[in-house]
XYZ file of C-alpha atoms in Angstrom:
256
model
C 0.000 0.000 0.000
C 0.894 3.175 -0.606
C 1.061 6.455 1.821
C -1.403 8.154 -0.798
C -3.210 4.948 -0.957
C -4.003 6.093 3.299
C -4.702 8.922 2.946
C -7.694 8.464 0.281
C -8.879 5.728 2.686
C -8.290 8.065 5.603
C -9.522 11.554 4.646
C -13.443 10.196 4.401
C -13.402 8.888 8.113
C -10.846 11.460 9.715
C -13.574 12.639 12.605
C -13.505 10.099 15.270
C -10.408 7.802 14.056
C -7.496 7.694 15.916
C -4.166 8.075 15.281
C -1.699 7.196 17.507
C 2.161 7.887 17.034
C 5.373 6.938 18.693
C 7.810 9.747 19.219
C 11.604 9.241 19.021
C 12.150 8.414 15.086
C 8.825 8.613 14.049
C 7.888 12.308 15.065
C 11.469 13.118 15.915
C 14.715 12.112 14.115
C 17.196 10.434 16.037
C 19.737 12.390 17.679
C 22.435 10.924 19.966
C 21.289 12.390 22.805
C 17.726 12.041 23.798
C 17.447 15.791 25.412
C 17.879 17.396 22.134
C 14.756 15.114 20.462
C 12.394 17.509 18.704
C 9.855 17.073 16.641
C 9.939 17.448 12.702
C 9.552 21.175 11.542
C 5.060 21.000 10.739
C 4.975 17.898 12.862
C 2.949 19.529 15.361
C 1.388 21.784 12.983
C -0.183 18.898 11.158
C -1.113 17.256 14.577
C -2.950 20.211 15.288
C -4.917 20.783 12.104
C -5.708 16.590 12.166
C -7.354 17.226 15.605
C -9.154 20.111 14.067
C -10.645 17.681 11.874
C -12.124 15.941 14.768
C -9.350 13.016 14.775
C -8.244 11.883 18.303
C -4.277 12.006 18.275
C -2.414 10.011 20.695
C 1.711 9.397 21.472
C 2.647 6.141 22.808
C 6.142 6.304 23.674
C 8.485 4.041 25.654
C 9.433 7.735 27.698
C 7.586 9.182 30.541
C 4.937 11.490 28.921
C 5.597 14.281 30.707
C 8.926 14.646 28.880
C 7.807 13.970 25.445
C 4.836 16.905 26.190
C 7.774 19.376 27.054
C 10.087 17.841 24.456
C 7.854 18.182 21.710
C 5.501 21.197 22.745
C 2.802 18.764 22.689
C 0.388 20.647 24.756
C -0.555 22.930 21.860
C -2.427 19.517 20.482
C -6.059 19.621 21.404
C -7.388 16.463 22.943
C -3.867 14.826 22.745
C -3.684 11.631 25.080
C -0.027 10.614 25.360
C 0.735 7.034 26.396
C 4.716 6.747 28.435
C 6.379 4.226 29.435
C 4.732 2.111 26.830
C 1.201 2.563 28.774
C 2.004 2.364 32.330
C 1.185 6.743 32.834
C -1.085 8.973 30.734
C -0.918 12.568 29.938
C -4.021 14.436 28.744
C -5.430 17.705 29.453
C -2.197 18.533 31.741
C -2.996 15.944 34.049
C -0.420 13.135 34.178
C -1.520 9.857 35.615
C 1.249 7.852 36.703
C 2.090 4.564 39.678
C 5.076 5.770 42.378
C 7.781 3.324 41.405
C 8.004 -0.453 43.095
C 10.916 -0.941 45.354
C 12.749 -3.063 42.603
C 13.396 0.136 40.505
C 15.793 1.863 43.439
C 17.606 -1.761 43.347
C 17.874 -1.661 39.588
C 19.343 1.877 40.035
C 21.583 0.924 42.398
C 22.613 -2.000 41.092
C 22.847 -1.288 36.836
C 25.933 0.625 36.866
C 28.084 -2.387 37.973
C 26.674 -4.599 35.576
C 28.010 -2.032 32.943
C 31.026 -1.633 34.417
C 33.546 -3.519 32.751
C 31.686 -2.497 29.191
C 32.615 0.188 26.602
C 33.097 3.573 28.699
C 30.735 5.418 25.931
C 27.362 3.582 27.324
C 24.928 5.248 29.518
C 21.970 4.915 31.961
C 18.778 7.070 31.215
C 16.653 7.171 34.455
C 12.886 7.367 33.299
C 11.745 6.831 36.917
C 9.910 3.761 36.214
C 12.689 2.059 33.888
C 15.843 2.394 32.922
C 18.033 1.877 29.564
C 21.554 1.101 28.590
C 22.048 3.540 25.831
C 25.152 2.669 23.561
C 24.625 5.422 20.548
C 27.792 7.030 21.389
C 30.299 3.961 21.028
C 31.978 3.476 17.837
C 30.171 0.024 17.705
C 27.057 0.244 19.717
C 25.774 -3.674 18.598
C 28.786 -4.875 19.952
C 28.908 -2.762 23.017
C 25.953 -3.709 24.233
C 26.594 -7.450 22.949
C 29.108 -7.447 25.959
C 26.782 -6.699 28.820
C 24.089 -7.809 27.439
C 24.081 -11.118 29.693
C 24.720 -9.340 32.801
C 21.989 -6.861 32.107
C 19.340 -9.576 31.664
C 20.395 -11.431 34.609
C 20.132 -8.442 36.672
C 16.594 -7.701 34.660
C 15.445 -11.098 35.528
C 16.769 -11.234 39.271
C 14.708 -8.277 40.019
C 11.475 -8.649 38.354
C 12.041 -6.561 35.028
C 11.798 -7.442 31.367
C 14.737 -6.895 29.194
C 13.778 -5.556 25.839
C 16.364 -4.465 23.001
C 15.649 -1.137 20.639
C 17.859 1.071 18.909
C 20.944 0.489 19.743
C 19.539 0.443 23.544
C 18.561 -2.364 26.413
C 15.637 -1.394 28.398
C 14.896 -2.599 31.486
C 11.051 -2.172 32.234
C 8.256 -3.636 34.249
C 6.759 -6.316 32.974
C 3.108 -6.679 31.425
C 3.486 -2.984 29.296
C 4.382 -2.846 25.549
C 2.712 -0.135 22.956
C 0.190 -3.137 21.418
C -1.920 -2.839 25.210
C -1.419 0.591 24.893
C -2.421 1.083 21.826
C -5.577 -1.308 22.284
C -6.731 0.904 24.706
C -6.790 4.064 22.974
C -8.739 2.520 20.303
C -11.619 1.478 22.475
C -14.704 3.116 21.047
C -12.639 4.346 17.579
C -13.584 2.287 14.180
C -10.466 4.023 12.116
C -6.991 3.263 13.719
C -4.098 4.685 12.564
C -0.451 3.528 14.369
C 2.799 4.976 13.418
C 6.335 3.478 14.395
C 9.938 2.882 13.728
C 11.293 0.303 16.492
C 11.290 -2.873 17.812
C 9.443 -1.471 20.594
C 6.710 -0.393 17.772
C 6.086 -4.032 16.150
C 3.623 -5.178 18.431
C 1.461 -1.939 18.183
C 1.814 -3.479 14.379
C 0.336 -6.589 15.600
C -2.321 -4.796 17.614
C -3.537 -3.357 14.309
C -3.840 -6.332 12.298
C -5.712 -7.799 15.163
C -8.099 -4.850 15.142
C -8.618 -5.110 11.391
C -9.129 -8.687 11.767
C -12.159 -7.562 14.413
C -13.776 -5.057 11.600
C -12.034 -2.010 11.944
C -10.535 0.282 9.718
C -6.907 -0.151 11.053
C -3.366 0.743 9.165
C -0.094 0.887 10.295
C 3.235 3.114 8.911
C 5.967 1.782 9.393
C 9.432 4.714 9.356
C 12.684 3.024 8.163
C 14.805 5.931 9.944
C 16.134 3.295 13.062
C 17.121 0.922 10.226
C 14.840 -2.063 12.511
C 14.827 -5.260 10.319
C 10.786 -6.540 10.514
C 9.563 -3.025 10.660
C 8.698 -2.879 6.793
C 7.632 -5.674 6.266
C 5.081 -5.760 9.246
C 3.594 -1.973 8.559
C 1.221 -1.427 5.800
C 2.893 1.476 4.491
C 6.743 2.265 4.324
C 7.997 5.627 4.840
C 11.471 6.896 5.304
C 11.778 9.109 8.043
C 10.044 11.888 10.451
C 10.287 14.601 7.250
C 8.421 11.988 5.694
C 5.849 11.491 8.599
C 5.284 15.190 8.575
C 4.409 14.866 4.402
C 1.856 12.344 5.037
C -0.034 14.021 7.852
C -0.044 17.225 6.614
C -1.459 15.629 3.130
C -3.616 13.892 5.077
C -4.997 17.028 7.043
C -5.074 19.361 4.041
């Protein structure tokens, strides 16, 4: 299928579908640190004017929402839901909804560093309050650097309760029973027209969720970004684009 294939499908049955996007290389390029993510230029522009349309937009990201709100200026989005930490807090309407952290998580934070420590000196811990992940994007080979702490990472994960799941050139450690397909399953309750746009590993079972909620009836399509060079994400989306600059083309055809 083709991206103007969606949006000829889309445009008749904009008011009241959702569409629901993941942030970090699908909004936002990819930038070695994750401070300095920001959206697309228009991303948020084109957000806006879908919503205006009467289409319920929604971010499901593996960071805490309240970050990717400031991050990406979010909050101009009316009716914006955003999903963190793969579902386990919601943002909407300035209101974050979010659990205080288990005890495991100050062991994992405690403990994580040394499990790193005889790895390459250029990975890093990012603290997201309810998980944490080994970033390796700064080493000169990150698939090898995190290759050799990889096994003491997931015995760590698995001593304490947390599931170990691999991205871009990251390990997260997270709790278990959250990935974007629940999250995204929720946010469709109610919606006939589903809309889910990733890049990452992390984003192939939202993939899944839509096929399951096409197989069910609805109107459901996924768009798949290439820019974190993920083998499986192409060929489980139903549309292929290259990268955020891309994303931004397609919604704002979409919205015009």
């Amino acid at each position: 299928m083709q991206a103007q294939e969606l949006n000829a499908a889309l445009r008749p049955r904009l008011r009241g579908a959702l569409i629901a996007t993941d942030f970090d290389g699908t909004l936002a390029p990819l930038v070695p640190n994750p401070a300095d993510s920001r959206p697309a230029p228009g991303a948020v522009d084109a957000l806006v004017a879908l919503a205006g349309r009467g289409t319920q937009i929604a971010v499901i990201t593996g960071r805490d929402a309240r970050t990717v709100v400031g991050l990406g200026g979010l909050e101009a989005i009316p009716g914006i839901v955003v999903a963190g930490l793969y579902g386990i807090e919601t943002w909407t309407a300035g209101e974050l909804s979010t659990p205080d952290p288990p005890a495991a998580v100050q062991v994992l934070r405690e403990r994580l560093p040394a499990a790193l420590r005889d790895g390459d000196p250029q990975l890093w811990i990012e603290d997201k309050r309810l998980s944490l992940v080994v970033h390796a994007r700064r080493a000169a080979d990150p698939s090898a650097a995190l290759a050799g702490v990889a096994d003491a990472v997931t015995a760590l994960g698995t001593e304490l309760g947390f599931e170990v799941h691999p991205g871009s050139n990251v390990l997260e450690l997270r709790l278990p029973g959250f990935d974007k397909a629940g999250a995204l399953a929720r946010l469709a309750q109610g919606h006939d027209t589903v809309v889910y746009l990733g890049d990452d590993l992390g984003d192939l079972p939202a993939f899944a969720e839509v096929r399951r909620l096409r197989e069910a009836g609805a109107a459901a399509w996924s768009v798949g970004v290439l820019s974190s060079e993920v083998a499986g994400v192409a060929d489980a989306a139903d549309v292929v684009v290259a990268d955020p600059t891309a994303v931004v083309e397609l919604l704002g055809e979409l919205a015009g």
